[in-house]
Short mmCIF file of C-alpha atoms in Angstrom, two decimals:
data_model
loop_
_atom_site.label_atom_id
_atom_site.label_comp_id
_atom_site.label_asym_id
_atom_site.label_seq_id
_atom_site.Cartn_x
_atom_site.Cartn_y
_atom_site.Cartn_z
CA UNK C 1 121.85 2.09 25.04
CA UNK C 2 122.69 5.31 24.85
CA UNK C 3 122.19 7.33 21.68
CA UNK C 4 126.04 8.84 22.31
CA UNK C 5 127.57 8.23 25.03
CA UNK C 6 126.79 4.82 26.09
CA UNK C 7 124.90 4.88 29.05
CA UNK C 8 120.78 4.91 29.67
CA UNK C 9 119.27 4.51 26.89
CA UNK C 10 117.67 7.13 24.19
CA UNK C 11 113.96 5.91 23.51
CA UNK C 12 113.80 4.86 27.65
CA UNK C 13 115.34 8.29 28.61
CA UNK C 14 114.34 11.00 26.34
CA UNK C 15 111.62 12.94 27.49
CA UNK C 16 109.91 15.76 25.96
CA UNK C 17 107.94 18.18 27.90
CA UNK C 18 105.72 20.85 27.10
CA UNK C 19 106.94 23.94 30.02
CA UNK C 20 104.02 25.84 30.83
CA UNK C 21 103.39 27.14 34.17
CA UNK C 22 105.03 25.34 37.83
CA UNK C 23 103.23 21.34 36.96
CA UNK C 24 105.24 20.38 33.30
CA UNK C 25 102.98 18.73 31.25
CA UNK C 26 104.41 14.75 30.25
CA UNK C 27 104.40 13.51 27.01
CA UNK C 28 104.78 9.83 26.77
CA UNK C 29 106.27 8.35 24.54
CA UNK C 30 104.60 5.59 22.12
CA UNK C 31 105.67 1.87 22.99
CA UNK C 32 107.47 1.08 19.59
CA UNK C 33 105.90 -2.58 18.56
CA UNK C 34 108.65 -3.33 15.71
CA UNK C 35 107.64 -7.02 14.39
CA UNK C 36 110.46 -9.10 14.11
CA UNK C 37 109.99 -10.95 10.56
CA UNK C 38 112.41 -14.28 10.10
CA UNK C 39 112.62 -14.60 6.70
CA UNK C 40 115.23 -17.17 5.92
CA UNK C 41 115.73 -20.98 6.94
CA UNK C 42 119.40 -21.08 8.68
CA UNK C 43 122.08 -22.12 6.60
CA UNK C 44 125.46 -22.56 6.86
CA UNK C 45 126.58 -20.87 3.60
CA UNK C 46 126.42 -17.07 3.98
CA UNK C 47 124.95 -14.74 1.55
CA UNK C 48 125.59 -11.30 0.38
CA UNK C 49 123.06 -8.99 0.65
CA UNK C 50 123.46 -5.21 -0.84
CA UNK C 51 122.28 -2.52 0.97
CA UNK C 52 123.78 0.13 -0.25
CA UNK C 53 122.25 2.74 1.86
CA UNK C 54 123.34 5.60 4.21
CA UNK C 55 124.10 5.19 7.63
CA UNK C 56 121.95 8.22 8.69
CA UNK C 57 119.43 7.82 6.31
CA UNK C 58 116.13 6.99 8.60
CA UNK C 59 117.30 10.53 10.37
CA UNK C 60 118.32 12.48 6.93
CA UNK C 61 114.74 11.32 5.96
CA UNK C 62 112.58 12.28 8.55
CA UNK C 63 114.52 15.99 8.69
CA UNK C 64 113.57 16.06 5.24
CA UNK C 65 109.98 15.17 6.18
CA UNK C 66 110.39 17.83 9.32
CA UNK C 67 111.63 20.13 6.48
CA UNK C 68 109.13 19.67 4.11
CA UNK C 69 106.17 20.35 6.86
CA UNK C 70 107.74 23.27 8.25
CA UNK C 71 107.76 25.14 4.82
CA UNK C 72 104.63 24.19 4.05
CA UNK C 73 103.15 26.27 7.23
CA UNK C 74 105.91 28.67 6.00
CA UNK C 75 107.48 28.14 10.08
CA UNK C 76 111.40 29.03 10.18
CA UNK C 77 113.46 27.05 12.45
CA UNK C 78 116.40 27.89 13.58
CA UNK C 79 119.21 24.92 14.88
CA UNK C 80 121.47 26.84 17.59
CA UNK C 81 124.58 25.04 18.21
CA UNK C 82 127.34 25.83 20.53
CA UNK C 83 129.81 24.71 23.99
CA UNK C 84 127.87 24.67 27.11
CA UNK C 85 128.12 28.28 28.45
CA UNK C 86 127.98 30.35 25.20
CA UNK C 87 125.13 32.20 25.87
CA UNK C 88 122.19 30.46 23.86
CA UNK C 89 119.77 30.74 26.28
CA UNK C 90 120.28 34.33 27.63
CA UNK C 91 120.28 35.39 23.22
CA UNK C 92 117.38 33.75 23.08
CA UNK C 93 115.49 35.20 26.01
CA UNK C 94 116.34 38.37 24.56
CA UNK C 95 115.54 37.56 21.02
CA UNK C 96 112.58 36.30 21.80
CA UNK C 97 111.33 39.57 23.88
CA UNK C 98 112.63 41.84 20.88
CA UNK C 99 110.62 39.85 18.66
CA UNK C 100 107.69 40.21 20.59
CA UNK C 101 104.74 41.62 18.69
CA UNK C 102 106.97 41.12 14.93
CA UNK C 103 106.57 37.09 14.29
CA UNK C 104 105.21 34.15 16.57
CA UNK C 105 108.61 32.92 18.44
CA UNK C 106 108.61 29.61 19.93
CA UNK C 107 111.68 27.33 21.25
CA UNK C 108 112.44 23.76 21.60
CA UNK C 109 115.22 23.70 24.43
CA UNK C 110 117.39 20.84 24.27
CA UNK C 111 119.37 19.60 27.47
CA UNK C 112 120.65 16.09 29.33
CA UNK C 113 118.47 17.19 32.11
CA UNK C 114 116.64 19.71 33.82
CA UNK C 115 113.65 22.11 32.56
CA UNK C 116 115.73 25.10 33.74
CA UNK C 117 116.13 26.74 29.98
CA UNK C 118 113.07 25.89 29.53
CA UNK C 119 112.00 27.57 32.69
CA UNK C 120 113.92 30.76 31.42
CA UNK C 121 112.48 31.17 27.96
CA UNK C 122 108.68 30.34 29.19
CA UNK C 123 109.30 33.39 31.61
CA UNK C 124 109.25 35.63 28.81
CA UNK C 125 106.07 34.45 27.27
CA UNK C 126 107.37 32.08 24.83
CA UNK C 127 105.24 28.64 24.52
CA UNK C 128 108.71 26.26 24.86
CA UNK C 129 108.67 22.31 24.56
CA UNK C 130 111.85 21.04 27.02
CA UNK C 131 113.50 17.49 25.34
CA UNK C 132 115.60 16.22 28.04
CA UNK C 133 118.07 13.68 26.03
CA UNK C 134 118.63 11.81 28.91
CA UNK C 135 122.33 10.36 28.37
CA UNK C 136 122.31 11.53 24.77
CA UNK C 137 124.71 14.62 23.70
CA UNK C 138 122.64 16.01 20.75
CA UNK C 139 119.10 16.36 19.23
CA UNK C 140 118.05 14.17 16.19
CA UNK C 141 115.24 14.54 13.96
CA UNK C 142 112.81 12.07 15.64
CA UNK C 143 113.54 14.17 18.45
CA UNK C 144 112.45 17.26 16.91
CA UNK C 145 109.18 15.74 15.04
CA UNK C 146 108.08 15.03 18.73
CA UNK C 147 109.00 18.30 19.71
CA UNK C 148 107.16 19.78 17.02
CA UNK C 149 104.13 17.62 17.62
CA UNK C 150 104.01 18.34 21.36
CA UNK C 151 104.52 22.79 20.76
CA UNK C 152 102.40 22.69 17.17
CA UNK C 153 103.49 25.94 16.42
CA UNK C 154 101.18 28.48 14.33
CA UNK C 155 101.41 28.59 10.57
CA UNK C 156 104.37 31.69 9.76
CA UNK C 157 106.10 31.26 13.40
CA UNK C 158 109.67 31.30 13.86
CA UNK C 159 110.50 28.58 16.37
CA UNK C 160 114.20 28.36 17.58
CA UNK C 161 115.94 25.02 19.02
CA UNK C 162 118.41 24.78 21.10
CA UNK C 163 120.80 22.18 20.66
CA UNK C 164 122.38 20.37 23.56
CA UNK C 165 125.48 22.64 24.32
CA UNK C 166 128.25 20.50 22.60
CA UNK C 167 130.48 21.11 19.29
CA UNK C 168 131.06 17.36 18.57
CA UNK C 169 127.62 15.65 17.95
CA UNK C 170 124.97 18.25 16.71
CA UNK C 171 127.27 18.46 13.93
CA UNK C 172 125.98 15.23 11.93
CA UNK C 173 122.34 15.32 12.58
CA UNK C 174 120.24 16.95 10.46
CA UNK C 175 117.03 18.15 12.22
CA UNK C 176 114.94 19.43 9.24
CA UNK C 177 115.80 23.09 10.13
CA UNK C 178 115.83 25.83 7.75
CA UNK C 179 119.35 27.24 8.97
CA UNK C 180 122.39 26.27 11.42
CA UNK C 181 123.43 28.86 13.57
CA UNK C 182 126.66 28.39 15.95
CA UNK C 183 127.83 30.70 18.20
CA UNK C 184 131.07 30.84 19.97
CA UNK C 185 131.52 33.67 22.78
CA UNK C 186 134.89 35.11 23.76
CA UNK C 187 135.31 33.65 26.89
CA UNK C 188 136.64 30.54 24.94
CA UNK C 189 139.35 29.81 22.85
CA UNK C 190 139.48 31.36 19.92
CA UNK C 191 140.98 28.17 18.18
CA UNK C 192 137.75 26.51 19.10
CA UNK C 193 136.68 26.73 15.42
CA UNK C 194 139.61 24.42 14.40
CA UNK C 195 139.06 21.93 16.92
CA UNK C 196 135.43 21.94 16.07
CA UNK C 197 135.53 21.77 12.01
CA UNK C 198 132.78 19.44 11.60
CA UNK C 199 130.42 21.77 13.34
CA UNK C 200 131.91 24.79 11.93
CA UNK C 201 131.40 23.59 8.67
CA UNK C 202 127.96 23.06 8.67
CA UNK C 203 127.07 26.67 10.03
CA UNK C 204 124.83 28.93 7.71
CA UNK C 205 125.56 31.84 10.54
CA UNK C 206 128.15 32.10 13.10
CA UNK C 207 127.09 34.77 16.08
CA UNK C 208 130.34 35.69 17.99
CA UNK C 209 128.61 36.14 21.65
CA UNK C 210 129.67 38.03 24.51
CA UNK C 211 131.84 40.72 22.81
CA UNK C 212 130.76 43.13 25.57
CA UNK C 213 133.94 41.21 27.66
CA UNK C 214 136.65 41.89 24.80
CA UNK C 215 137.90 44.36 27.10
CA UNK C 216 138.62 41.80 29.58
CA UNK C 217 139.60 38.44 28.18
CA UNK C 218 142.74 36.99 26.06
CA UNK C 219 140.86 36.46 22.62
CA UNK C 220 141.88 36.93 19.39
CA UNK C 221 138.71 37.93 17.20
CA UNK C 222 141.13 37.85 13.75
CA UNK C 223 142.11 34.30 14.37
CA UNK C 224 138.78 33.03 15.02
CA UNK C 225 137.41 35.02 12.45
CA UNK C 226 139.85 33.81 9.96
CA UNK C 227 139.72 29.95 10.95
CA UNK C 228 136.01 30.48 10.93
CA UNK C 229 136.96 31.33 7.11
CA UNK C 230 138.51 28.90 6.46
CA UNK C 231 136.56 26.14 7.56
CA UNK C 232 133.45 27.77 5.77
CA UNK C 233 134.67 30.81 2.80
CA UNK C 234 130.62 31.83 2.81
CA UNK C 235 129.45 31.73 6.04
CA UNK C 236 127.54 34.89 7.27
CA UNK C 237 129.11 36.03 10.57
CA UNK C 238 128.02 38.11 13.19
CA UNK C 239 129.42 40.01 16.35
CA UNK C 240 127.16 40.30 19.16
CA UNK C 241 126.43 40.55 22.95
CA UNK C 242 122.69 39.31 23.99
CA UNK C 243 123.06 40.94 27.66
CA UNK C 244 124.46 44.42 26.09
CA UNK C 245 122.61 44.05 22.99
CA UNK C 246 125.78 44.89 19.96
CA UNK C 247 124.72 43.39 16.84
CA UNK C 248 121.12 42.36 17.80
CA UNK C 249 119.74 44.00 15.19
CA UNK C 250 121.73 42.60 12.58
CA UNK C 251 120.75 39.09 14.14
CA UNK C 252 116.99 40.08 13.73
CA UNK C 253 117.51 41.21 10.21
CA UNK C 254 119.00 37.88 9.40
CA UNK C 255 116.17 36.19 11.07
CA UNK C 256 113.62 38.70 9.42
CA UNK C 257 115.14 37.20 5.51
CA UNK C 258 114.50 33.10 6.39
CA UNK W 1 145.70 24.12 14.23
CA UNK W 2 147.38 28.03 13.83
CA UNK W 3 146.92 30.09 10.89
CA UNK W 4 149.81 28.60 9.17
CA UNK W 5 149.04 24.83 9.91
CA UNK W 6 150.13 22.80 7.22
CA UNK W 7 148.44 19.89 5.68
CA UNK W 8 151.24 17.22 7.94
CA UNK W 9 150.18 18.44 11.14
CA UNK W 10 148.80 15.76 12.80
CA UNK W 11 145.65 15.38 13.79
CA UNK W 12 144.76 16.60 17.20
CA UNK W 13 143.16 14.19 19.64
CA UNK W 14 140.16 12.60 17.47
CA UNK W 15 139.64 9.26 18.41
CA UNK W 16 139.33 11.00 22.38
CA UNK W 17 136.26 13.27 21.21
CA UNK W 18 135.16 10.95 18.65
CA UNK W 19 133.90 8.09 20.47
CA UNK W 20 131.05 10.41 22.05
CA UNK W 21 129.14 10.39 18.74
CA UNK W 22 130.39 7.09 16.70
CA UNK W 23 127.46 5.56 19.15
CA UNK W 24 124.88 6.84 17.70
CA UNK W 25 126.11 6.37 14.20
CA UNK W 26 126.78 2.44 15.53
CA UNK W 27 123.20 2.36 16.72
CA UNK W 28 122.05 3.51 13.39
CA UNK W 29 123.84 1.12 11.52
CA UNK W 30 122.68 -1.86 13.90
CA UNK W 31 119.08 -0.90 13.87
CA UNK W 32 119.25 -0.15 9.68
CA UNK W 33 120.24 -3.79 9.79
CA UNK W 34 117.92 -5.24 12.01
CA UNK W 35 115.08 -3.37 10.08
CA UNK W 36 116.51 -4.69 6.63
CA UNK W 37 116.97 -8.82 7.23
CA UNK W 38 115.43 -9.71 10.58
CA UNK W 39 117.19 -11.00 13.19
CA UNK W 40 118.66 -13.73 11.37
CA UNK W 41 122.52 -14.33 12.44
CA UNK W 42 124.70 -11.96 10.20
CA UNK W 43 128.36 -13.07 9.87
CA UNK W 44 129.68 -9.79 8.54
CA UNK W 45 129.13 -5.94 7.80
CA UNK W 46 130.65 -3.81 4.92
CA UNK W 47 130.70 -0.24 6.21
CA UNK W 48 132.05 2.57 4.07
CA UNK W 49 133.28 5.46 6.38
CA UNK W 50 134.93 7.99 4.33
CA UNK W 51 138.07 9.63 5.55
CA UNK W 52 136.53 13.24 5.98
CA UNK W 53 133.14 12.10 7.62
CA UNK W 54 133.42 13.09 10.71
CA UNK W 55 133.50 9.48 12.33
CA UNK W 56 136.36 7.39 13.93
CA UNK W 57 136.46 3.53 12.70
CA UNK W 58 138.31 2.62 15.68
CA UNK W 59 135.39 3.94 17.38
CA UNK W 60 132.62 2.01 15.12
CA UNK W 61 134.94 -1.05 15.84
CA UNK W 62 134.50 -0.53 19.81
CA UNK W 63 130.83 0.29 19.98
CA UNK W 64 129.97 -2.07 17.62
CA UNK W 65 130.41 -5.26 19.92
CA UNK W 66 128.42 -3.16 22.42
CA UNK W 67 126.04 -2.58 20.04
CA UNK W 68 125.60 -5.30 18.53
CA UNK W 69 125.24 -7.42 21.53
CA UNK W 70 121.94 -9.72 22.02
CA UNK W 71 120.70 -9.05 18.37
CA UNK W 72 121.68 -11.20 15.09
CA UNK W 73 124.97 -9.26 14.82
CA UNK W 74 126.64 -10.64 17.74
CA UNK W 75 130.20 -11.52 17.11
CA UNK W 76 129.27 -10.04 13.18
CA UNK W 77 132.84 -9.15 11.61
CA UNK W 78 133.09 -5.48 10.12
CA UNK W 79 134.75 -4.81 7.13
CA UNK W 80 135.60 -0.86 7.00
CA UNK W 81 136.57 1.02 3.41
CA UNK W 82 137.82 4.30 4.42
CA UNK W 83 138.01 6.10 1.14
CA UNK W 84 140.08 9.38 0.75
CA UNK W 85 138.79 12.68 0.81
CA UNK W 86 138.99 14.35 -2.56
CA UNK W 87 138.63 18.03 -3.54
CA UNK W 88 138.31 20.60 -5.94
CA UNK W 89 140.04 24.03 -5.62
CA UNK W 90 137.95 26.53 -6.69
CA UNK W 91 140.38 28.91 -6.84
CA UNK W 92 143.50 27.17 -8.15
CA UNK W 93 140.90 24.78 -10.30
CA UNK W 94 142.88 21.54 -8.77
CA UNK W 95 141.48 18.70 -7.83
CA UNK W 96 143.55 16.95 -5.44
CA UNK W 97 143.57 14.30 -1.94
CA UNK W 98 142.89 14.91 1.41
CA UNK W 99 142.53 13.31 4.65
CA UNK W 100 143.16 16.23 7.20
CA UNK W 101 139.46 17.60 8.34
CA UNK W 102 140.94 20.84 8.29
CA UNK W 103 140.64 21.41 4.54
CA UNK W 104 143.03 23.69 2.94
CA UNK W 105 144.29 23.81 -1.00
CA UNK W 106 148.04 23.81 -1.10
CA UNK W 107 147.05 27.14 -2.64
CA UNK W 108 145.63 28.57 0.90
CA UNK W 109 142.08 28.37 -0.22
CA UNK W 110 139.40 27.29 1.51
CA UNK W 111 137.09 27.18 -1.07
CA UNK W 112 136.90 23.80 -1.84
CA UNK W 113 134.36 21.54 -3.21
CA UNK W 114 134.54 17.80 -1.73
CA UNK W 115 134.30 15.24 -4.29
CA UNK W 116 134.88 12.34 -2.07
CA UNK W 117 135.58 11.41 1.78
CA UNK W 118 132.19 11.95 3.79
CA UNK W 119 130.64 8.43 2.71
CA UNK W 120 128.96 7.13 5.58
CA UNK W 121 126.94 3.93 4.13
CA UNK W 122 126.04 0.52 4.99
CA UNK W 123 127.43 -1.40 1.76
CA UNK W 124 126.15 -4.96 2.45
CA UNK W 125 125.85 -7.92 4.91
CA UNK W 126 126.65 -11.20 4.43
CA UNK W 127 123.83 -13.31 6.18
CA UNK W 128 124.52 -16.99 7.29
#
């Protein structure tokens, strides 16, 4: 069964390949062996048992694991949220080529299928780990621990993921990442943000992408500035364009302080 | 929702976008189960979904016979508390309910800390 949307299935389909050169290097999953204990004798009275736990709480606690290992080897990463189409992949091309030479960039690309991001961010010299989710619509923190395991990134690095492009599902999984970045570009609707609240909500930084094409597109940057607002009072919030390059320095100086 | 959306605008299409992640929160709860007491038949779940979590019930309710299907949950029937969302103003220092996911103060502020609403927690199962 799907992890999300109900078809395929999530520990059948999700794949996680390390992109380096034409051939992509498989990594195979472990069989899971779960024993299956039966405890009682069958009885025809029922009986309450508490557990009195939370819902997510086998992901929460591996992202805390995740979290816990990352700061240890002092490595930063970075959750990048957004639609499909927003731009993540071309800002991070470009972010990691500015950062070239500064700190040790590395990506985890997230996607249904396809190692094409991938593809795009290992062109730039970046060692990147593809997880294809298969039918699933977000990343979740055993995700990321095998994405982790599979790039090992160097002790100080800064590795970025990118989240499968959707607004809805990212929102509620905590990865173990040190900050949640969203971006919205203006070639969408600027009331995104309040269709989206969950997601919003849960942003440290929000990168407003593609401002190069204000000129040329209906979108009100005051609305979706001020719903952003609203949904989040503290949230840090940045203008950019990653093919014209407004604001990219602000972006790096906010990286430069995780 | 416009600037000036007030708190009894309705909510805008949930249950249509919602469904794409109440899956994975079903599968959660299934396998928590599972891992907990076996695969011995259960007759019922207690969920607590809180009003401002994010998740759909209706949704739960649908992917939960999917879910559920084949292991010692089958035909299991779910019991849902949907608490209300509380908050606290911190600029009118009010604490007052909400249910809307958009959350606004009467006041216009944002700045709100959530006392209650985003439970998400398996409360109990009653085993036969």
């Amino acid at each position: 069964m799907c992890s999300t949307c109900g078809c395929g299935g999530e520990d059948e389909t999700t794949r996680v390949t390390l992109v380096d050169g034409p051939e992509p290097v498989h990594a195979h999953p472990h069989d899971h062996a779960h024993p299956h204990e039966h405890p009682h004798e069958h009885e025809h009275e029922t009986r309450t048992v508490l557990l009195e736990q939370d819902i997510l709480a086998k992901n929460d606690l591996l992202a805390a694991a995740t979290r816990h290992r990352l700061a240890e080897h002092a490595i930063t990463a970075i959750n990048l949220m957004s639609s499909p189409g927003s731009g993540k992949t071309t800002l991070l091309e470009r972010t990691v080529r500015d950062l070239a030479g500064r700190r040790e960039t590395l990506v985890v690309e997230g996607d249904q299928e396809t190692w094409l991001d991938a593809q795009r961010i290992r062109a730039t010299g970046s060692k990147v780990v593809q997880i294809n989710t298969g039918a699933g619509c977000h990343l979740d923190a055993e995700m990321l621990d095998r994405g982790l395991n599979e790039l090992a990134p160097p002790d100080g690095s800064l590795v970025f993921v990118e989240n499968v492009g959707n607004l809805v599902c990212p929102a509620l999984f905590d990865l173990g990442e040190a900050a949640r970045v969203v971006i919205i570009s203006v070639t969408e609707g600027a009331d995104k943000p309040a269709k989206y609240p969950y997601m919003f909500r849960t942003a440290d930084l929000v990168l407003l992408n593609k401002i190069d094409l204000l000129p040329y597109v209906d979108f009100d940057v005051d609305l979706c500035v001020d719903l952003i607002r609203r949904l989040k009072p503290d949230v840090e919030l940045l203008h950019v364009s990653a093919t014209r390059g407004d604001g990219l320095d602000a972006w790096h100086s906010w990286l430069d302080a995780r | 929702m416009s600037l000036t959306r007030s708190r009894s605008t309705p909510k805008a299409g949930r249950p249509t976008v919602g469904r794409v992640h109440e899956l994975a929160i079903t599968e959660s709860i299934v396998d928590a189960i599972v891992e907990k007491i076996g695969d011995g038949p259960v007759a019922a779940v207690r969920l607590e979904v809180g009003r401002l979590s994010g998740v759909v019930t209706d949704s739960i309710r649908f992917c939960f016979e999917i879910v559920a299907g084949g292991t010692g949950l089958e035909g299991a029937r779910l019991d849902i508390d949907e608490p209300s969302g509380r908050a606290y103003c911190r600029d009118c220092r009010r604490e007052f309910g909400l249910d809307d996911p958009i959350m606004l103060c009467d006041c216009g502020s944002a700045d709100l800390d959530i006392l209650a609403g985003r439970e998400l927690r398996i409360i109990s199962v009653e085993v036969r």
